[in-house]
Amino acid sequence: MSDEDDIILSELDDEELVQQMFDDLYDGLKEEIEEGVNILLERGWQPYDVLTKALVGGMTIVGHDFRDGILFVPEVLLAANAMKGGMAILKPLLVETGAPRVGKMVIGTVKGDIHDIGKNLVGMMMEGAGFEVVDLGINNAVEAYLEAMEKEGPDILGMSALLTTTMPYMKVVIDTMVEQGIRDDYIVLVGGAPLNEEFGRAIGADAYCRDAAVAVETAKEWVGRKHNQKSA
Ligand code: B1M
């Protein structure tokens, strides 16, 4: 029996529980993460706080140790799987706001990149804010984005990249949109840990979004602007 088995999550106070969830996420313990999420919700925590303080907080630690060569891909995959377990519980709560439909977004991670947690989080938060979200998944070539835009007619194209080697692909997509004369038909928002505002500007995106909350705010602002322009 490991030490983990001796810990009764519901007996920990909030701070201890969040610390324990950091450890459990680190160890890829999906069931424990799900239990922790449920306990925090039962204690009245807002779903968004559970997400950012317990899950994203824990994943940040994983990220540091991955960078420093302490954790390796298999362990990080387990951590990601545990995080997704927690996110699955939070998703309906974040989405069920009853907000009126405010716009539509197509979102996907760019070609060569399989990171999807951040993108999924953005999609969840956008749905929660009343956007219809079409998720193209990971590893999207320019053709996949173009096809989805034509088929779905979204207000927004969202692209995610987590690698310094894949983020330049966003420019390939935007340049192709320019070549095809459709760039200005869409609001283009980009995000992902290695990006910044300067990069967003340099590749011709409308805005860089630091996190999911900023993505929602930025999307609302730009869609509002677009509708005002149309009605002017
Ligand atoms: Co990867 N990985 N990984 N990885 N991984 C990073 C990104 C890395 C920074 C780790 C590190 O070294 N510290 C590093 C990149 C270094 C670099 O490019 N300079 C890295 C590497 C190197 C790799 C591999 C190459 C490792 C290898 O194979 N040797 C490999 C690449 C595979 C590939 O894509 N081709 C790889 C693989 C993996 C796993 C499969 C093991 C797993 C992914 C599982 C999955 O996603 N299903 C994984 C993970 C989990 C990570 C870290 C640890 C965590 C990423 C994450 O989920 N963060 C990551 C370290 C880190 O980022 N600190 C790392 C939590 C998430 C909520 O945040 O994704 O930033 P984030 O999303 C935020 C914002 O960025 C923003 O909002 C989100 C929510 O607030 N945002 C958007 C994101 N997308 C947006 C789109 C928008 C708007 C906002 O559109 C409008």
Tab-separated table of C-alpha atoms and ligand atoms in Angstrom:
chain	number	residue	atom	x	y	z
A	1	MET	CA	0.000	0.000	0.000
A	2	SER	CA	1.456	3.374	-0.994
A	3	ASP	CA	1.322	6.519	1.097
A	4	GLU	CA	-1.142	7.902	-1.437
A	5	ASP	CA	-3.691	5.286	-0.372
A	6	ASP	CA	-3.592	6.573	3.190
A	7	ILE	CA	-4.626	10.095	2.271
A	8	ILE	CA	-8.330	10.785	2.450
A	9	LEU	CA	-8.838	13.738	0.169
A	10	SER	CA	-12.101	14.860	1.730
A	11	GLU	CA	-10.384	15.273	5.100
A	12	LEU	CA	-7.902	17.827	3.767
A	13	ASP	CA	-8.635	21.537	3.985
A	14	ASP	CA	-8.834	23.457	0.700
A	15	GLU	CA	-5.198	24.480	0.646
A	16	GLU	CA	-3.934	21.002	1.481
A	17	LEU	CA	-6.268	19.484	-1.055
A	18	VAL	CA	-5.012	21.742	-3.840
A	19	GLN	CA	-1.418	20.856	-2.900
A	20	GLN	CA	-2.359	17.176	-2.942
A	21	MET	CA	-3.991	17.624	-6.341
A	22	PHE	CA	-0.755	19.144	-7.633
A	23	ASP	CA	1.009	15.958	-6.473
A	24	ASP	CA	-1.696	13.705	-7.906
A	25	LEU	CA	-1.595	15.483	-11.247
A	26	TYR	CA	2.162	15.165	-11.228
A	27	ASP	CA	1.765	11.437	-10.599
A	28	GLY	CA	-0.921	11.112	-13.283
A	29	LEU	CA	-3.570	9.862	-10.868
A	30	LYS	CA	-6.752	10.503	-12.843
A	31	GLU	CA	-9.246	9.096	-10.327
A	32	GLU	CA	-7.764	11.142	-7.497
A	33	ILE	CA	-7.891	14.268	-9.641
A	34	GLU	CA	-11.540	13.609	-10.453
A	35	GLU	CA	-12.271	13.099	-6.764
A	36	GLY	CA	-10.432	16.296	-5.856
A	37	VAL	CA	-12.364	18.291	-8.452
A	38	ASN	CA	-15.665	16.942	-7.124
A	39	ILE	CA	-14.740	17.769	-3.535
A	40	LEU	CA	-13.799	21.354	-4.389
A	41	LEU	CA	-17.056	21.786	-6.311
A	42	GLU	CA	-19.031	20.364	-3.383
A	43	ARG	CA	-17.288	22.904	-1.161
A	44	GLY	CA	-18.661	25.666	-3.337
A	45	TRP	CA	-15.643	26.440	-5.469
A	46	GLN	CA	-16.418	28.022	-8.831
A	47	PRO	CA	-15.613	25.673	-11.731
A	48	TYR	CA	-13.265	28.263	-13.224
A	49	ASP	CA	-11.304	28.472	-9.948
A	50	VAL	CA	-10.993	24.689	-9.757
A	51	LEU	CA	-9.707	24.718	-13.314
A	52	THR	CA	-7.171	27.496	-12.962
A	53	LYS	CA	-6.051	27.072	-9.341
A	54	ALA	CA	-5.972	23.287	-9.031
A	55	LEU	CA	-5.588	21.882	-12.552
A	56	VAL	CA	-3.694	24.524	-14.520
A	57	GLY	CA	-1.608	25.254	-11.411
A	58	GLY	CA	-0.628	21.587	-11.222
A	59	MET	CA	0.130	21.369	-14.918
A	60	THR	CA	2.472	24.352	-14.614
A	61	ILE	CA	4.618	22.354	-12.172
A	62	VAL	CA	4.584	19.386	-14.554
A	63	GLY	CA	5.693	21.745	-17.327
A	64	HIS	CA	8.656	23.002	-15.341
A	65	ASP	CA	9.914	19.524	-14.530
A	66	PHE	CA	9.346	18.405	-18.118
A	67	ARG	CA	11.468	21.333	-19.282
A	68	ASP	CA	14.172	20.499	-16.749
A	69	GLY	CA	14.366	16.847	-17.772
A	70	ILE	CA	12.921	15.543	-14.497
A	71	LEU	CA	9.740	14.265	-16.135
A	72	PHE	CA	9.545	12.567	-19.524
A	73	VAL	CA	6.854	12.161	-22.192
A	74	PRO	CA	5.131	9.063	-20.704
A	75	GLU	CA	4.767	10.728	-17.302
A	76	VAL	CA	3.555	13.960	-18.859
A	77	LEU	CA	1.008	12.021	-20.915
A	78	LEU	CA	-0.340	10.505	-17.698
A	79	ALA	CA	-0.517	13.946	-16.119
A	80	ALA	CA	-2.338	15.243	-19.207
A	81	ASN	CA	-4.754	12.326	-18.985
A	82	ALA	CA	-5.449	13.100	-15.325
A	83	MET	CA	-5.992	16.752	-16.201
A	84	LYS	CA	-8.442	15.795	-18.922
A	85	GLY	CA	-10.371	13.692	-16.383
A	86	GLY	CA	-10.802	16.798	-14.234
A	87	MET	CA	-11.667	18.955	-17.225
A	88	ALA	CA	-14.386	16.529	-18.301
A	89	ILE	CA	-16.183	17.100	-14.980
A	90	LEU	CA	-15.832	20.859	-15.282
A	91	LYS	CA	-16.814	21.143	-18.925
A	92	PRO	CA	-20.613	20.936	-18.522
A	93	LEU	CA	-20.431	23.374	-15.626
A	94	LEU	CA	-18.409	25.877	-17.595
A	95	VAL	CA	-20.571	25.449	-20.649
A	96	GLU	CA	-24.009	25.544	-18.996
A	97	THR	CA	-24.300	29.258	-18.519
A	98	GLY	CA	-27.385	29.608	-20.648
A	99	ALA	CA	-25.648	32.477	-22.405
A	100	PRO	CA	-27.157	33.435	-25.761
A	101	ARG	CA	-25.136	32.471	-28.858
A	102	VAL	CA	-22.753	35.317	-29.476
A	103	GLY	CA	-20.697	33.966	-32.353
A	104	LYS	CA	-18.981	30.980	-33.839
A	105	MET	CA	-15.356	29.884	-33.707
A	106	VAL	CA	-13.380	27.233	-35.510
A	107	ILE	CA	-10.319	26.266	-33.470
A	108	GLY	CA	-7.492	23.794	-33.923
A	109	THR	CA	-3.887	23.106	-33.030
A	110	VAL	CA	-1.521	23.685	-35.957
A	111	LYS	CA	0.278	21.147	-38.098
A	112	GLY	CA	3.061	19.229	-36.369
A	113	ASP	CA	1.688	19.952	-32.913
A	114	ILE	CA	-0.297	17.493	-30.791
A	115	HIS	CA	-0.785	19.602	-27.653
A	116	ASP	CA	-4.502	20.044	-27.096
A	117	ILE	CA	-5.169	20.775	-23.429
A	118	GLY	CA	-4.955	24.557	-23.764
A	119	LYS	CA	-6.972	24.542	-26.969
A	120	ASN	CA	-9.643	22.369	-25.319
A	121	LEU	CA	-9.774	24.751	-22.407
A	122	VAL	CA	-10.240	27.715	-24.725
A	123	GLY	CA	-13.026	25.835	-26.517
A	124	MET	CA	-14.743	25.051	-23.222
A	125	MET	CA	-14.561	28.610	-21.990
A	126	MET	CA	-15.779	29.974	-25.320
A	127	GLU	CA	-18.766	27.624	-25.222
A	128	GLY	CA	-19.411	28.743	-21.677
A	129	ALA	CA	-19.484	32.329	-22.889
A	130	GLY	CA	-22.076	31.489	-25.536
A	131	PHE	CA	-19.940	30.827	-28.603
A	132	GLU	CA	-20.533	27.874	-30.876
A	133	VAL	CA	-17.212	26.067	-31.146
A	134	VAL	CA	-16.071	23.751	-33.908
A	135	ASP	CA	-12.974	21.921	-32.699
A	136	LEU	CA	-10.690	20.633	-35.434
A	137	GLY	CA	-8.431	18.806	-33.010
A	138	ILE	CA	-4.662	18.662	-33.405
A	139	ASN	CA	-2.101	18.672	-36.208
A	140	ASN	CA	-4.093	20.797	-38.649
A	141	ALA	CA	-2.699	21.643	-42.060
A	142	VAL	CA	-3.777	24.862	-43.751
A	143	GLU	CA	-6.236	22.913	-45.912
A	144	ALA	CA	-8.107	21.698	-42.835
A	145	TYR	CA	-8.554	25.249	-41.541
A	146	LEU	CA	-9.662	26.527	-44.961
A	147	GLU	CA	-12.142	23.712	-45.446
A	148	ALA	CA	-13.637	24.226	-41.991
A	149	MET	CA	-13.941	27.974	-42.504
A	150	GLU	CA	-15.746	27.458	-45.786
A	151	LYS	CA	-18.032	24.789	-44.364
A	152	GLU	CA	-18.764	26.341	-40.973
A	153	GLY	CA	-18.687	30.063	-41.754
A	154	PRO	CA	-17.345	31.061	-38.327
A	155	ASP	CA	-16.751	34.596	-37.097
A	156	ILE	CA	-13.428	33.543	-35.619
A	157	LEU	CA	-10.544	31.321	-36.558
A	158	GLY	CA	-8.575	30.254	-33.477
A	159	MET	CA	-5.180	28.598	-33.729
A	160	SER	CA	-3.120	27.048	-30.975
A	161	ALA	CA	0.588	26.127	-30.933
A	162	LEU	CA	2.717	24.982	-28.015
A	163	LEU	CA	6.035	24.503	-29.759
A	164	THR	CA	8.444	27.125	-31.005
A	165	THR	CA	8.856	24.912	-34.067
A	166	THR	CA	5.140	24.848	-34.912
A	167	MET	CA	4.105	28.410	-34.095
A	168	PRO	CA	5.438	29.781	-37.441
A	169	TYR	CA	2.845	27.591	-39.167
A	170	MET	CA	0.190	30.048	-38.046
A	171	LYS	CA	1.684	32.510	-40.509
A	172	VAL	CA	1.381	29.935	-43.287
A	173	VAL	CA	-2.348	29.739	-42.578
A	174	ILE	CA	-2.797	33.513	-42.421
A	175	ASP	CA	-0.695	34.106	-45.558
A	176	THR	CA	-2.791	31.556	-47.426
A	177	MET	CA	-5.945	33.333	-46.289
A	178	VAL	CA	-4.494	36.600	-47.613
A	179	GLU	CA	-3.585	34.955	-50.930
A	180	GLN	CA	-7.119	33.633	-51.266
A	181	GLY	CA	-8.617	37.033	-50.445
A	182	ILE	CA	-10.494	35.750	-47.383
A	183	ARG	CA	-8.281	37.067	-44.580
A	184	ASP	CA	-10.604	39.912	-43.643
A	185	ASP	CA	-13.678	37.704	-43.599
A	186	TYR	CA	-12.576	36.247	-40.269
A	187	ILE	CA	-11.266	37.359	-36.918
A	188	VAL	CA	-8.009	35.478	-36.382
A	189	LEU	CA	-7.035	34.814	-32.768
A	190	VAL	CA	-3.915	32.905	-31.788
A	191	GLY	CA	-2.622	31.466	-28.540
A	192	GLY	CA	-0.232	29.041	-26.894
A	193	ALA	CA	2.523	29.202	-24.318
A	194	PRO	CA	5.453	30.230	-26.573
A	195	LEU	CA	3.564	33.047	-28.340
A	196	ASN	CA	3.359	36.682	-27.387
A	197	GLU	CA	1.664	39.835	-28.609
A	198	GLU	CA	4.534	40.818	-30.825
A	199	PHE	CA	4.444	37.438	-32.566
A	200	GLY	CA	0.681	37.735	-33.044
A	201	ARG	CA	1.126	41.129	-34.684
A	202	ALA	CA	4.071	39.965	-36.803
A	203	ILE	CA	2.152	37.087	-38.379
A	204	GLY	CA	-0.918	39.217	-39.091
A	205	ALA	CA	-3.314	37.799	-36.494
A	206	ASP	CA	-5.953	40.114	-35.059
A	207	ALA	CA	-4.946	39.292	-31.507
A	208	TYR	CA	-2.819	37.062	-29.323
A	209	CYS	CA	-4.669	35.589	-26.337
A	210	ARG	CA	-2.593	34.835	-23.255
A	211	ASP	CA	-5.097	32.428	-21.744
A	212	ALA	CA	-8.617	31.100	-22.134
A	213	ALA	CA	-10.219	33.950	-20.191
A	214	VAL	CA	-8.452	36.512	-22.383
A	215	ALA	CA	-9.531	34.542	-25.461
A	216	VAL	CA	-13.165	34.888	-24.405
A	217	GLU	CA	-12.854	38.611	-23.712
A	218	THR	CA	-10.972	39.233	-26.953
A	219	ALA	CA	-13.452	37.175	-28.966
A	220	LYS	CA	-16.413	39.096	-27.522
A	221	GLU	CA	-14.744	42.422	-28.223
A	222	TRP	CA	-13.866	41.570	-31.822
A	223	VAL	CA	-17.229	39.993	-32.633
A	224	GLY	CA	-18.949	43.069	-31.162
A	225	ARG	CA	-16.777	45.293	-33.331
A	226	LYS	CA	-17.544	43.208	-36.417
A	227	HIS	CA	-21.282	43.391	-35.834
A	228	ASN	CA	-21.103	47.143	-35.256
A	229	GLN	CA	-19.193	47.586	-38.510
A	230	LYS	CA	-21.818	45.578	-40.374
A	231	SER	CA	-24.700	47.578	-38.963
A	232	ALA	CA	-22.949	50.951	-39.517
B	1	B1M	CO1	4.935	19.077	-24.635
B	1	B1M	N1	6.161	20.602	-24.664
B	1	B1M	N2	6.046	18.173	-25.971
B	1	B1M	N3	3.789	17.562	-24.318
B	1	B1M	N4	4.277	20.001	-23.119
B	1	B1M	C1	5.776	21.785	-23.880
B	1	B1M	C2	4.946	22.742	-24.722
B	1	B1M	C3	7.197	22.369	-23.463
B	1	B1M	C4	7.171	23.886	-23.219
B	1	B1M	C5	7.731	21.597	-22.262
B	1	B1M	C6	9.036	22.121	-21.754
B	1	B1M	O1	10.054	21.825	-22.313
B	1	B1M	N5	8.981	22.905	-20.715
B	1	B1M	C7	8.075	21.959	-24.705
B	1	B1M	C8	8.135	22.961	-25.857
B	1	B1M	C9	9.459	23.675	-25.928
B	1	B1M	C10	9.525	24.594	-27.081
B	1	B1M	O2	8.905	24.497	-28.087
B	1	B1M	N6	10.366	25.580	-26.908
B	1	B1M	C11	7.405	20.664	-25.126
B	1	B1M	C12	8.016	19.658	-25.920
B	1	B1M	C13	9.478	19.887	-26.273
B	1	B1M	C14	7.330	18.512	-26.363
B	1	B1M	C15	7.863	17.396	-27.262
B	1	B1M	C16	8.702	17.855	-28.469
B	1	B1M	C17	8.636	16.429	-26.339
B	1	B1M	C18	9.308	15.269	-27.027
B	1	B1M	O3	8.685	14.501	-27.702
B	1	B1M	N7	10.576	15.227	-26.840
B	1	B1M	C19	6.559	16.696	-27.717
B	1	B1M	C20	6.000	17.366	-28.990
B	1	B1M	C21	4.915	16.579	-29.624
B	1	B1M	C22	4.250	17.369	-30.761
B	1	B1M	O4	3.408	18.185	-30.510
B	1	B1M	N8	4.677	17.107	-31.978
B	1	B1M	C23	5.668	17.008	-26.560
B	1	B1M	C24	4.650	16.152	-26.136
B	1	B1M	C25	3.815	16.407	-25.055
B	1	B1M	C26	2.828	15.392	-24.509
B	1	B1M	C27	2.145	14.549	-25.588
B	1	B1M	C28	3.547	14.492	-23.565
B	1	B1M	C29	1.863	16.312	-23.679
B	1	B1M	C30	0.653	16.831	-24.484
B	1	B1M	C31	-0.640	16.136	-24.128
B	1	B1M	C32	-1.817	16.860	-24.704
B	1	B1M	O5	-1.854	18.067	-24.921
B	1	B1M	N9	-2.832	16.081	-24.954
B	1	B1M	C33	2.757	17.517	-23.416
B	1	B1M	C34	2.507	18.477	-22.409
B	1	B1M	C35	1.342	18.200	-21.487
B	1	B1M	C36	3.287	19.670	-22.266
B	1	B1M	C37	3.260	20.721	-21.144
B	1	B1M	C38	3.919	20.083	-19.925
B	1	B1M	C39	1.918	21.264	-20.726
B	1	B1M	C40	1.082	21.869	-21.840
B	1	B1M	C41	-0.293	22.138	-21.294
B	1	B1M	O6	-1.194	21.354	-21.513
B	1	B1M	N10	-0.425	23.213	-20.492
B	1	B1M	C42	4.115	21.891	-21.794
B	1	B1M	C43	4.829	22.758	-20.776
B	1	B1M	C44	4.188	24.126	-20.632
B	1	B1M	O7	3.462	24.606	-21.465
B	1	B1M	N11	4.529	24.794	-19.572
B	1	B1M	C45	4.841	21.208	-22.864
B	1	B1M	C46	-1.664	23.552	-19.807
B	1	B1M	C47	-2.554	24.413	-20.722
B	1	B1M	C48	-3.812	24.783	-19.982
B	1	B1M	O8	-1.838	25.594	-21.049
B	1	B1M	O9	-1.460	24.883	-23.438
B	1	B1M	O10	-0.404	27.012	-22.550
B	1	B1M	P1	-1.511	26.043	-22.544
B	1	B1M	O11	-2.840	26.831	-22.975
B	1	B1M	C49	-3.234	28.066	-22.412
B	1	B1M	C50	-2.682	29.295	-23.159
B	1	B1M	O12	-1.459	29.047	-23.807
B	1	B1M	C51	-3.791	29.711	-24.056
B	1	B1M	O13	-4.944	29.390	-23.292
B	1	B1M	C52	-4.739	28.150	-22.649
B	1	B1M	C53	-5.586	28.081	-21.421
B	1	B1M	O14	-5.366	29.147	-20.531
B	1	B1M	N12	-3.968	29.093	-25.371
B	1	B1M	C54	-4.749	29.677	-26.304
B	1	B1M	C55	-3.530	27.923	-25.871
B	1	B1M	N13	-3.982	27.745	-27.098
B	1	B1M	C56	-4.752	28.791	-27.402
B	1	B1M	C57	-5.468	29.100	-28.569
B	1	B1M	C58	-6.178	30.281	-28.595
B	1	B1M	C59	-6.174	31.166	-27.503
B	1	B1M	C60	-5.457	30.883	-26.344
B	1	B1M	O15	-6.857	30.518	-29.732
B	1	B1M	C61	-7.670	31.587	-29.800
